[in-house]
Coordinates of C-alpha atoms in Angstrom, one line a residue:
M1 CA 0.1 -0.2 0.0
L2 CA 1.1 3.1 -1.4
Q3 CA -0.6 6.1 0.6
I4 CA -0.5 10.1 -0.8
G5 CA -2.4 13.0 0.0
T6 CA -3.6 16.0 2.4
L7 CA -5.3 16.8 5.0
D8 CA -7.9 16.7 2.7
R9 CA -8.1 14.3 0.5
Q10 CA -6.3 10.8 0.9
Y11 CA -5.5 8.2 -2.1
I12 CA -4.2 5.1 -1.7
I13 CA -2.4 2.5 -4.2
D14 CA -2.4 -0.9 -4.2
V15 CA 1.6 -1.2 -5.6
R16 CA 0.8 -5.3 -6.1
C17 CA -2.0 -4.1 -9.3
T18 CA -0.2 -0.5 -9.9
N19 CA 2.8 1.0 -12.0
L20 CA 3.9 4.1 -10.4
N21 CA 5.8 5.9 -12.7
P22 CA 2.9 8.4 -12.9
L23 CA 3.0 9.7 -10.2
K24 CA 7.6 9.5 -10.2
P25 CA 7.2 13.4 -11.1
I26 CA 5.1 14.3 -8.2
L27 CA 7.1 12.1 -5.8
E28 CA 10.3 13.6 -7.1
D29 CA 9.8 17.1 -6.8
P30 CA 12.0 19.5 -4.8
N31 CA 8.7 21.5 -4.5
T32 CA 6.7 19.3 -2.2
V33 CA 7.0 18.3 0.7
L34 CA 6.7 14.4 1.9
V35 CA 6.0 14.6 5.5
G36 CA 6.1 11.0 6.8
H37 CA 7.2 9.5 10.4
N38 CA 10.6 7.2 9.8
I39 CA 9.6 8.1 6.3
K40 CA 13.3 6.6 5.7
F41 CA 11.7 3.0 5.7
E42 CA 8.9 4.4 2.7
Y43 CA 12.7 5.5 1.0
K44 CA 13.7 2.7 0.7
H45 CA 10.4 1.2 -0.9
L46 CA 10.0 3.7 -3.3
L47 CA 13.8 3.8 -4.6
N48 CA 12.8 0.1 -5.5
H49 CA 11.0 1.5 -7.7
N50 CA 13.8 4.4 -9.2
I51 CA 11.9 6.8 -7.3
K52 CA 14.3 9.2 -5.8
I53 CA 13.0 11.4 -3.4
N54 CA 13.9 15.2 -2.8
N55 CA 12.1 17.0 0.0
V56 CA 11.0 15.2 2.8
Y57 CA 9.9 16.1 6.7
D58 CA 10.1 12.8 9.2
T59 CA 8.0 13.6 12.5
M60 CA 10.7 11.3 13.9
I61 CA 13.8 13.1 14.1
V62 CA 12.4 16.2 14.2
E63 CA 10.7 14.8 17.3
Q64 CA 14.5 13.6 18.9
I65 CA 16.1 16.7 17.7
L66 CA 13.0 18.6 20.1
H67 CA 13.7 16.9 22.8
N68 CA 17.4 15.7 22.6
G69 CA 18.4 14.5 26.2
L70 CA 15.2 15.1 27.5
Q71 CA 12.9 12.8 29.4
F72 CA 9.2 12.8 28.4
P73 CA 7.0 12.2 31.2
K74 CA 5.5 8.9 32.2
L75 CA 1.8 9.2 30.4
G76 CA 0.3 6.1 32.1
K77 CA -2.8 4.9 29.8
R78 CA -4.0 1.3 30.5
V79 CA -4.1 -0.4 27.3
N80 CA -5.3 -3.7 27.2
D81 CA -4.7 -4.6 31.8
V82 CA -1.2 -3.0 30.8
I83 CA 0.5 0.3 31.3
K84 CA 1.6 2.1 27.7
N85 CA 3.7 5.3 28.8
Y86 CA 4.1 7.2 26.0
D87 CA 7.6 8.0 25.9
G88 CA 9.1 7.1 23.1
Y89 CA 9.7 8.2 19.9
S90 CA 7.2 5.8 17.9
L91 CA 4.2 7.1 15.9
E92 CA 1.9 5.7 18.8
D93 CA 4.1 7.8 20.9
L94 CA 3.8 10.7 19.2
L95 CA -0.1 10.2 18.6
Y96 CA -1.2 9.8 22.2
R97 CA 1.1 12.8 23.1
Y98 CA 0.2 15.4 20.5
L99 CA -3.6 14.5 19.5
Q100 CA -4.3 12.9 22.3
K101 CA -5.1 9.2 20.3
Q102 CA -4.3 5.7 20.7
V103 CA -2.8 4.0 17.9
V104 CA -5.0 0.2 16.9
K105 CA -2.5 -2.2 16.2
T106 CA -5.0 -5.7 14.8
T107 CA -5.1 -3.2 11.5
R108 CA -1.4 -2.8 10.9
L109 CA -0.6 -6.5 11.5
E110 CA -3.4 -7.2 9.1
F111 CA -0.8 -6.3 6.8
V112 CA 1.9 -9.4 7.8
D113 CA -0.2 -12.1 5.5
I114 CA -2.4 -10.4 3.3
Q115 CA -0.9 -12.0 0.6
S116 CA -3.2 -11.0 -2.2
K117 CA -6.6 -9.8 -0.4
P118 CA -7.7 -6.9 -1.7
F119 CA -8.2 -4.3 0.9
T120 CA -10.7 -4.0 3.4
E121 CA -12.1 -0.9 4.7
T122 CA -10.5 -0.7 7.4
Q123 CA -7.6 -1.2 5.9
I124 CA -7.9 1.5 3.9
K125 CA -9.1 4.1 6.4
Y126 CA -5.6 3.0 8.5
G127 CA -3.5 4.0 5.1
A128 CA -5.7 7.7 5.1
E129 CA -5.0 7.8 9.0
D130 CA -1.5 7.5 7.8
I131 CA -1.3 10.5 5.8
I132 CA -3.3 12.7 8.4
F133 CA -1.7 12.1 11.4
P134 CA 2.0 13.2 10.4
L135 CA 1.3 15.8 8.7
K136 CA -1.5 17.1 11.9
I137 CA 2.1 16.6 14.2
K138 CA 4.0 18.6 11.8
E139 CA 1.1 21.6 12.3
L140 CA 2.0 20.9 16.4
Q141 CA 6.3 20.6 15.7
S142 CA 6.2 23.5 13.8
S143 CA 5.9 25.6 17.1
G144 CA 8.8 24.1 19.3
I145 CA 11.5 24.0 16.1
V146 CA 11.1 28.3 16.0
Q147 CA 11.0 28.4 20.1
K148 CA 14.0 26.0 20.4
D149 CA 15.8 27.6 17.5
V150 CA 16.8 24.1 16.1
G151 CA 15.8 25.0 11.9
N152 CA 18.6 24.7 10.8
C153 CA 19.3 21.2 12.5
V154 CA 15.2 21.1 11.2
S155 CA 17.0 20.9 7.5
L156 CA 20.3 19.7 8.2
E157 CA 18.7 16.5 9.5
M158 CA 16.2 16.2 5.8
L159 CA 19.0 16.3 3.4
F160 CA 20.7 13.8 5.3
L161 CA 18.0 11.1 5.6
L162 CA 17.9 10.8 2.3
V163 CA 21.7 10.1 1.8
V164 CA 20.8 7.2 4.8
G165 CA 18.1 5.6 2.8
D166 CA 20.4 6.3 -0.5
L167 CA 23.0 4.2 1.3
E168 CA 21.1 1.7 3.1
Y169 CA 19.3 0.9 0.1
K170 CA 22.0 0.3 -2.1
G171 CA 24.2 -1.8 1.2
M172 CA 28.3 -2.7 0.8
Y173 CA 29.8 -5.1 -1.3
F174 CA 31.0 -8.0 0.3
N175 CA 33.2 -11.0 -0.7
Q176 CA 32.2 -13.8 2.0
H177 CA 35.4 -15.8 0.5
L178 CA 37.9 -13.2 2.2
W179 CA 36.1 -13.3 5.1
A180 CA 35.8 -16.5 5.4
E181 CA 39.5 -17.5 5.2
A182 CA 39.8 -14.6 7.9
Y183 CA 38.0 -16.1 10.0
D184 CA 40.1 -20.0 9.9
K185 CA 43.3 -17.8 10.6
N186 CA 41.7 -16.5 13.6
K187 CA 40.4 -19.8 14.0
L188 CA 44.0 -21.4 15.0
K189 CA 45.2 -18.2 16.4
F190 CA 42.4 -18.5 18.6
T191 CA 43.5 -22.2 19.3
S192 CA 46.7 -21.9 19.6
L193 CA 46.8 -18.8 22.4
Q194 CA 44.2 -21.3 24.2
S195 CA 46.7 -24.1 24.5
E196 CA 49.3 -21.8 25.4
L197 CA 47.9 -19.8 28.1
D198 CA 46.4 -23.8 29.1
N199 CA 50.2 -24.9 29.3
F200 CA 51.3 -21.8 31.3
V201 CA 48.8 -22.9 34.4
L202 CA 49.9 -26.6 34.3
F203 CA 53.5 -25.5 34.0
N204 CA 53.8 -22.9 37.3
Y205 CA 50.8 -24.2 38.8
P206 CA 49.7 -27.9 38.8
N207 CA 48.6 -28.5 42.5
S208 CA 46.1 -25.2 41.8
V209 CA 42.4 -25.9 41.6
F210 CA 42.5 -24.8 38.2
V211 CA 44.3 -28.0 37.4
D212 CA 42.2 -31.1 37.1
K213 CA 44.3 -33.5 38.1
Q214 CA 41.5 -36.4 37.7
L215 CA 43.6 -38.9 34.8
N216 CA 41.2 -41.7 31.7
L217 CA 42.2 -44.8 30.5
F218 CA 43.0 -42.9 27.1
S219 CA 45.8 -40.1 28.1
D220 CA 48.3 -39.5 31.8
E221 CA 48.1 -36.1 30.4
L222 CA 46.6 -33.1 33.7
K223 CA 44.4 -30.6 31.7
C224 CA 43.6 -26.8 32.9
R225 CA 40.2 -26.5 33.5
I226 CA 39.2 -22.2 32.6
Q227 CA 36.6 -22.3 30.5
W228 CA 39.6 -18.2 29.1
T229 CA 36.0 -17.6 27.3
S230 CA 34.8 -17.2 31.0
S231 CA 35.2 -14.1 32.5
K232 CA 33.9 -15.3 35.9
Q233 CA 36.3 -18.0 36.0
V234 CA 39.6 -15.6 34.1
V235 CA 38.5 -13.5 37.6
G236 CA 39.0 -16.8 39.6
L237 CA 42.6 -17.4 38.3
F238 CA 43.1 -13.7 38.3
Q239 CA 42.5 -13.4 42.3
Y240 CA 44.0 -16.5 43.0
L241 CA 47.9 -15.0 40.9
D242 CA 47.2 -11.5 43.2
I243 CA 46.6 -9.4 39.4
C244 CA 43.2 -8.7 39.1
P245 CA 42.5 -5.1 39.4
M246 CA 39.0 -3.7 40.3
E247 CA 36.4 -2.0 38.5
V248 CA 33.0 -0.1 39.2
S249 CA 30.3 -2.5 37.8
K250 CA 27.3 -1.1 35.4
S251 CA 25.4 -3.8 36.9
T252 CA 25.7 -3.7 40.2
G253 CA 27.4 -0.3 40.3
K254 CA 29.7 -1.5 42.8
L255 CA 33.2 -1.9 42.4
S256 CA 34.2 -5.7 41.9
P257 CA 37.1 -7.9 40.4
T258 CA 37.3 -7.5 36.6
V259 CA 38.8 -8.9 33.8
N260 CA 37.6 -5.5 31.3
A261 CA 40.0 -5.1 28.4
S262 CA 41.6 -1.9 29.0
V263 CA 41.4 -1.7 33.2
L264 CA 43.7 -4.7 32.3
R265 CA 46.3 -3.0 30.4
A266 CA 45.6 -0.4 32.7
N267 CA 47.2 -1.9 35.0
L268 CA 49.8 -3.6 33.5
N269 CA 52.7 -1.5 34.8
D270 CA 51.8 -2.0 38.2
I271 CA 52.2 -5.6 38.2
E272 CA 56.4 -6.8 38.5
D273 CA 56.4 -10.1 38.1
T274 CA 57.0 -10.6 35.0
S275 CA 55.7 -13.8 34.0
K276 CA 52.1 -12.6 35.1
K277 CA 52.4 -10.2 33.2
D278 CA 53.1 -12.0 30.1
L279 CA 50.1 -14.0 31.0
I280 CA 47.9 -11.3 30.5
G281 CA 49.7 -9.9 27.5
I282 CA 48.4 -13.5 26.0
Y283 CA 45.4 -13.5 27.1
L284 CA 44.4 -9.9 25.8
Q285 CA 45.0 -11.5 22.7
L286 CA 43.0 -14.7 23.0
K287 CA 40.6 -11.4 24.2
E288 CA 41.4 -10.3 20.8
A289 CA 41.0 -13.5 18.9
E290 CA 38.1 -14.4 20.4
Q291 CA 36.0 -11.3 18.9
S292 CA 37.2 -12.5 15.8
I293 CA 35.6 -15.8 15.5
T294 CA 32.3 -14.3 17.0
T295 CA 31.6 -10.5 16.4
F296 CA 33.2 -11.0 13.1
G297 CA 33.0 -14.8 12.5
I298 CA 30.8 -16.7 10.2
A299 CA 28.2 -15.8 12.2
F300 CA 28.7 -12.1 10.6
F301 CA 27.2 -13.9 7.4
K302 CA 23.8 -13.5 9.0
Y303 CA 23.7 -10.0 7.9
V304 CA 24.4 -11.1 4.0
N305 CA 21.0 -10.0 1.9
P306 CA 20.2 -13.2 -0.1
I307 CA 18.8 -11.0 -2.9
T308 CA 21.6 -8.2 -3.1
N309 CA 24.5 -10.2 -1.9
R310 CA 25.5 -7.0 0.0
L311 CA 25.0 -5.8 4.2
H312 CA 22.0 -2.9 4.4
S313 CA 23.0 -1.4 7.8
N314 CA 20.5 0.8 9.5
Y315 CA 22.0 3.9 10.9
K316 CA 20.6 5.2 13.2
Q317 CA 20.2 8.7 12.9
I318 CA 20.9 10.9 15.6
L319 CA 22.1 9.9 18.9
N320 CA 22.8 12.7 22.0
T321 CA 25.8 14.5 19.3
G322 CA 24.5 14.4 17.0
R323 CA 26.7 11.4 15.4
I324 CA 25.7 8.9 13.9
S325 CA 25.2 4.8 14.6
S326 CA 25.3 2.0 12.8
S327 CA 23.8 -2.1 13.4
S328 CA 22.7 -5.5 11.8
P329 CA 25.9 -4.8 11.1
N330 CA 27.8 -2.2 12.7
L331 CA 29.7 -1.1 9.4
Q332 CA 31.0 1.4 12.4
N333 CA 33.5 -0.9 13.9
I334 CA 34.6 -3.3 12.0
P335 CA 38.3 -3.4 12.5
S336 CA 40.8 -1.8 11.1
K337 CA 43.3 -5.2 10.2
P338 CA 44.0 -6.0 6.3
E339 CA 42.2 -8.9 7.0
F340 CA 39.0 -7.8 8.0
R341 CA 38.2 -4.9 5.5
K342 CA 40.2 -6.4 2.2
A343 CA 36.7 -8.3 2.1
F344 CA 34.2 -4.7 1.4
D345 CA 35.8 -5.2 -1.9
C346 CA 34.3 -4.4 -5.1
A347 CA 32.6 -6.2 -8.0
D348 CA 34.9 -6.0 -11.6
G349 CA 35.1 -3.1 -13.0
Y350 CA 34.4 -0.8 -10.0
N351 CA 36.6 1.5 -7.1
I352 CA 36.4 1.9 -4.2
V353 CA 36.9 5.7 -3.0
N354 CA 37.5 6.2 0.5
A355 CA 38.0 9.8 2.0
D356 CA 38.3 10.6 5.5
Y357 CA 38.8 13.8 8.1
S358 CA 42.5 14.9 8.7
G359 CA 42.5 15.6 12.4
Q360 CA 39.2 16.5 12.1
E361 CA 38.3 16.5 16.2
Q362 CA 41.6 18.4 16.9
I363 CA 41.0 20.7 14.5
I364 CA 37.5 21.7 15.4
L365 CA 38.7 22.2 18.3
A366 CA 41.8 24.8 17.6
N367 CA 38.3 26.7 16.1
K368 CA 37.1 26.7 19.3
S369 CA 39.0 27.5 21.1
E370 CA 40.3 29.8 19.5
D371 CA 44.2 29.2 22.0
K372 CA 47.1 30.5 19.6
D373 CA 49.4 27.6 20.1
L374 CA 46.8 25.2 19.2
Q375 CA 46.7 26.7 15.9
S376 CA 50.1 27.9 15.3
F377 CA 50.8 24.3 15.0
Y378 CA 48.2 24.2 12.0
D379 CA 49.6 27.8 10.7
R380 CA 53.1 26.7 10.8
G381 CA 52.4 23.5 9.1
L382 CA 53.9 20.7 11.5
S383 CA 52.5 17.1 11.5
D384 CA 52.4 15.5 14.7
M385 CA 50.4 16.9 16.3
H386 CA 51.0 14.8 19.5
S387 CA 54.6 15.6 19.7
F388 CA 53.5 19.0 19.5
I389 CA 51.8 18.6 23.3
A390 CA 54.1 16.8 24.5
S391 CA 56.8 20.1 23.3
K392 CA 54.7 21.8 25.0
I393 CA 54.0 20.0 28.4
Y394 CA 57.4 18.7 29.1
P395 CA 60.0 22.5 29.3
E396 CA 62.6 19.9 28.2
L397 CA 61.9 18.9 24.9
S398 CA 60.8 22.3 24.0
E399 CA 64.0 23.0 21.7
L400 CA 63.5 19.5 20.0
S401 CA 62.1 19.5 16.8
L402 CA 58.6 17.2 16.1
D403 CA 60.8 13.9 14.5
E404 CA 63.3 14.3 18.0
I405 CA 60.2 13.4 19.8
K406 CA 58.7 11.1 18.0
T407 CA 61.9 8.8 17.5
S408 CA 63.8 9.6 20.3
H409 CA 61.0 10.0 23.5
K410 CA 58.5 7.7 22.5
E411 CA 57.2 7.2 26.2
K412 CA 57.1 10.9 27.5
R413 CA 54.6 11.7 23.4
Q414 CA 52.2 8.5 24.3
I415 CA 51.6 10.4 27.6
A416 CA 51.2 13.6 25.8
K417 CA 48.9 11.7 23.3
A418 CA 46.5 10.2 26.0
A419 CA 46.4 13.6 27.5
G420 CA 45.2 14.9 24.5
F421 CA 42.1 12.2 23.7
A422 CA 41.4 12.4 27.6
I423 CA 40.7 16.5 27.9
N424 CA 38.8 16.7 24.9
Y425 CA 36.8 13.9 26.1
G426 CA 35.8 16.2 29.6
G427 CA 38.7 13.8 31.7
T428 CA 41.3 14.6 34.4
G429 CA 44.6 13.9 35.8
F430 CA 42.9 10.2 37.3
T431 CA 41.8 9.5 33.4
I432 CA 44.9 10.4 32.1
S433 CA 46.7 7.8 35.4
K434 CA 44.0 5.3 34.6
N435 CA 43.9 5.5 31.2
L436 CA 48.5 4.6 30.7
G437 CA 48.5 2.7 33.5
I438 CA 50.9 5.7 35.7
P439 CA 50.2 7.2 39.1
V440 CA 47.3 10.2 39.5
E441 CA 49.9 12.0 41.6
Q442 CA 51.7 12.3 37.2
G443 CA 49.0 11.8 35.9
D444 CA 47.8 15.2 37.7
E445 CA 50.9 16.9 36.8
V446 CA 50.5 16.2 32.8
Y447 CA 46.8 17.5 32.6
T448 CA 48.0 20.7 35.0
A449 CA 51.1 20.8 32.4
Y450 CA 48.5 20.1 30.0
F451 CA 46.2 23.9 30.6
K452 CA 49.6 26.1 31.2
A453 CA 50.6 24.7 28.0
F454 CA 47.0 26.1 26.0
P455 CA 45.6 28.6 28.8
N456 CA 42.9 29.5 25.9
L457 CA 41.5 26.2 26.5
K458 CA 41.3 25.5 30.2
K459 CA 38.6 30.0 29.4
Y460 CA 36.8 27.8 26.2
F461 CA 36.4 24.9 28.4
N462 CA 35.7 27.1 32.1
K463 CA 33.0 29.1 29.5
V464 CA 31.0 26.3 27.9
Q465 CA 30.6 24.1 31.1
K466 CA 29.9 27.7 33.4
E467 CA 27.3 28.6 29.9
S468 CA 25.2 25.4 29.8
L469 CA 25.0 24.9 33.2
R470 CA 23.1 28.1 33.6
R471 CA 21.1 27.7 29.9
G472 CA 19.9 24.1 31.0
Y473 CA 21.3 23.0 27.8
I474 CA 25.0 21.8 26.0
L475 CA 24.8 23.9 22.8
I476 CA 25.9 21.6 20.9
D477 CA 26.0 23.2 17.5
P478 CA 26.2 27.0 16.9
I479 CA 26.0 26.5 13.5
T480 CA 22.7 24.4 13.0
G481 CA 21.2 24.8 16.7
R482 CA 21.5 21.7 17.5
K483 CA 21.2 21.3 21.7
N484 CA 21.3 18.9 24.4
W485 CA 18.9 19.3 26.6
F486 CA 19.4 18.0 30.5
T487 CA 17.3 18.2 33.8
R488 CA 19.1 20.7 37.0
P489 CA 22.5 18.1 38.4
K490 CA 21.2 17.4 41.7
N491 CA 24.8 16.6 43.5
N492 CA 28.1 17.1 42.5
K493 CA 28.3 13.1 40.6
E494 CA 25.1 14.7 38.1
R495 CA 26.8 18.1 37.7
G496 CA 30.2 16.7 37.1
K497 CA 29.1 14.0 34.1
I498 CA 26.9 17.7 32.4
Q499 CA 30.2 19.3 32.9
R500 CA 31.8 16.5 31.1
A501 CA 29.9 16.3 28.6
A502 CA 29.7 20.4 27.4
L503 CA 33.3 19.5 26.7
N504 CA 33.0 16.8 24.0
F505 CA 29.6 17.3 23.2
P506 CA 30.0 20.1 20.7
I507 CA 33.7 18.9 19.6
Q508 CA 31.0 15.5 18.7
G509 CA 28.7 17.3 17.6
E510 CA 30.3 20.3 15.2
A511 CA 32.4 17.0 13.5
G512 CA 28.9 14.9 13.2
G513 CA 27.7 18.2 11.0
I514 CA 30.2 18.1 8.5
T515 CA 30.5 14.7 8.4
K516 CA 26.6 15.3 7.4
Y517 CA 26.8 18.1 5.8
A518 CA 29.7 16.1 3.4
P519 CA 27.6 13.8 1.9
I520 CA 24.8 15.7 1.8
L521 CA 26.4 18.1 -0.8
F522 CA 28.3 14.9 -2.6
R523 CA 25.3 13.6 -3.7
K524 CA 23.3 16.6 -4.5
W525 CA 26.4 16.2 -6.8
I526 CA 25.3 12.8 -8.1
M527 CA 22.1 13.9 -9.3
D528 CA 23.4 17.1 -10.5
N529 CA 25.5 15.5 -12.6
K530 CA 23.2 12.6 -12.8
L531 CA 26.3 9.9 -12.0
E532 CA 23.2 8.0 -9.9
D533 CA 23.8 4.8 -11.3
V534 CA 27.6 5.1 -11.5
I535 CA 28.2 6.6 -8.1
F536 CA 27.1 4.9 -4.8
I537 CA 27.9 6.4 -1.4
T538 CA 28.1 2.6 0.6
N539 CA 29.4 3.9 4.4
I540 CA 30.0 6.5 6.5
V541 CA 32.2 5.9 9.7
H542 CA 33.0 8.8 12.1
D543 CA 35.5 11.4 9.9
E544 CA 35.5 8.7 6.4
I545 CA 32.6 8.2 3.3
N546 CA 32.8 5.0 2.1
V547 CA 31.8 5.2 -1.8
E548 CA 31.8 3.0 -5.1
V549 CA 32.5 3.9 -7.9
R550 CA 32.3 2.2 -12.1
S551 CA 36.1 2.6 -13.1
D552 CA 36.3 4.9 -15.5
Y553 CA 35.0 8.2 -13.3
A554 CA 36.7 6.9 -9.8
Q555 CA 39.1 10.2 -10.2
L556 CA 36.3 12.1 -11.0
A557 CA 34.4 11.5 -8.0
A558 CA 37.2 10.9 -5.9
D559 CA 38.0 15.2 -7.0
N560 CA 34.6 16.2 -6.4
L561 CA 34.4 13.9 -3.2
E562 CA 36.8 15.3 -1.5
L563 CA 35.9 19.0 -2.5
C564 CA 32.7 19.0 -1.3
M565 CA 34.0 17.1 2.1
S566 CA 36.0 21.0 2.0
K567 CA 33.3 23.0 1.2
A568 CA 30.8 21.3 4.4
A569 CA 33.7 21.7 6.8
D570 CA 34.7 25.2 6.0
K571 CA 30.8 26.4 7.5
W572 CA 32.1 25.9 10.5
C573 CA 36.0 25.5 10.8
K574 CA 36.7 29.0 10.1
T575 CA 40.2 29.8 11.2
I576 CA 42.1 26.5 10.6
K577 CA 40.7 25.0 7.6
L578 CA 39.8 21.3 7.9
T579 CA 40.4 18.9 4.6
A580 CA 39.7 15.6 3.4
D581 CA 42.3 13.1 1.1
A582 CA 40.8 10.9 -1.0
V583 CA 42.2 7.3 -2.2
I584 CA 41.0 5.1 -4.8
T585 CA 41.4 2.4 -4.0
K586 CA 40.1 -2.1 -4.5
Y587 CA 38.6 -2.6 -0.8
W588 CA 38.5 -1.1 1.9
N589 CA 41.5 -0.2 2.9
H590 CA 41.6 2.7 5.0

């Protein structure tokens, strides 16, 4: 069923027996706004009929913009003996919130097995209401858009919705054979590491409870009892060896023993016994190999579409910061190792064009903070930010070249790198010490030295924290007006959480805005030049854009992708320019 119309007149079209070509000029008309709720779903169906819409208004996306960070009050309506709280972003939630109407789902479920049966009068009426309700909600949302000054944000997201619809529909080329080869290699590596860990326990602790001393008729070998994939069992061993760190549990909120990889790495420097350090090192390798054969193993094949033989991820368009996320499968956390990325190749006669921003978040911070020392790095054309930061926070390195620091003072460079990442995410000296496994006192010293080296950065951070707490929202992006609202903090813990978000959200938000606007410009260039059949955006990951292109258009696509990404960045980064570099390749090798 396709529904199209206005508040005054609605048309219900049975697409099973109706050619949609006569509607193509209307649906593709850039002057006609198509209103819907989660309209990306309908858009992908229209793409299957070779209809590419150009002007949309999505009530779900707008509602997410208007209430970003806030929780809706529990309305608590009883539905079929169940208390229903309309506190989400579904059409059902918005209908009750704006129009005090409840949806009867039984009619919708009738379409699941309708097969060739004609529409009933009830179903046709249901379809007509699916036109009327979003139009009425749009009218009621308009005052909120003006009041909260998020009109530019709404415009950006509506254009980006079309980009997301295109790339979800097209999907990403995927070579199952190469992926299976990587799985086989990682399976062997995983088995080998398991044996190494077993032998460590058998050799060093043969009389412990971790060794099974019960022999059998077929073997006189002792066996290690530990299932290395069981965190609980590994915690038991590490506690026995007195090398198990503690971490606040997400489920209980209490300090508990853990074998979390990041915590283990942070505590390595506290362990003096070399053999126990080696044990942790092998275990960390095992955990990495385990992910390679589970999350990124043959189970990944379930995401391959049986019709297209491609991966069609689902993108959530708006997180708290305005960034996007990917699921089923998550194409934003594919390991960067070639063994995995080589599986994302392309068909014969095609190339991959991949482009990313160089130092996106750091350049955004330099522009926003207006710190002269930070900006001088870019003004002088320097190329190693981490060595530059090290030269600023360690006086003894101030006279050395960045190459000398990178080559001869790797430890201090690594500390500077960790400090930069931690502080930009609202971290403290404690964060630095935890991430690097160094004493808290040393972490505090690095933290103090960092802000002494970049004084305007501290002023900028203090300013955004104070303004956010005063206003009751974090201004994520002044260009689009994107905001993240919060309830007034009740205690220091809540206050600290907001202050940390106030530092990080604007950086992430502007980065997200730039990386959304760039493919919008690129999509427009593709359509203006009628290149939809030879150039496709296939993935967006943080600060990079992945494109599949027919080989004879590869250089043209690469040049224009760089141009669109630079144009997008120029709207946000006025002082220090943010640029992108594109590569032409046969697989996703960035």
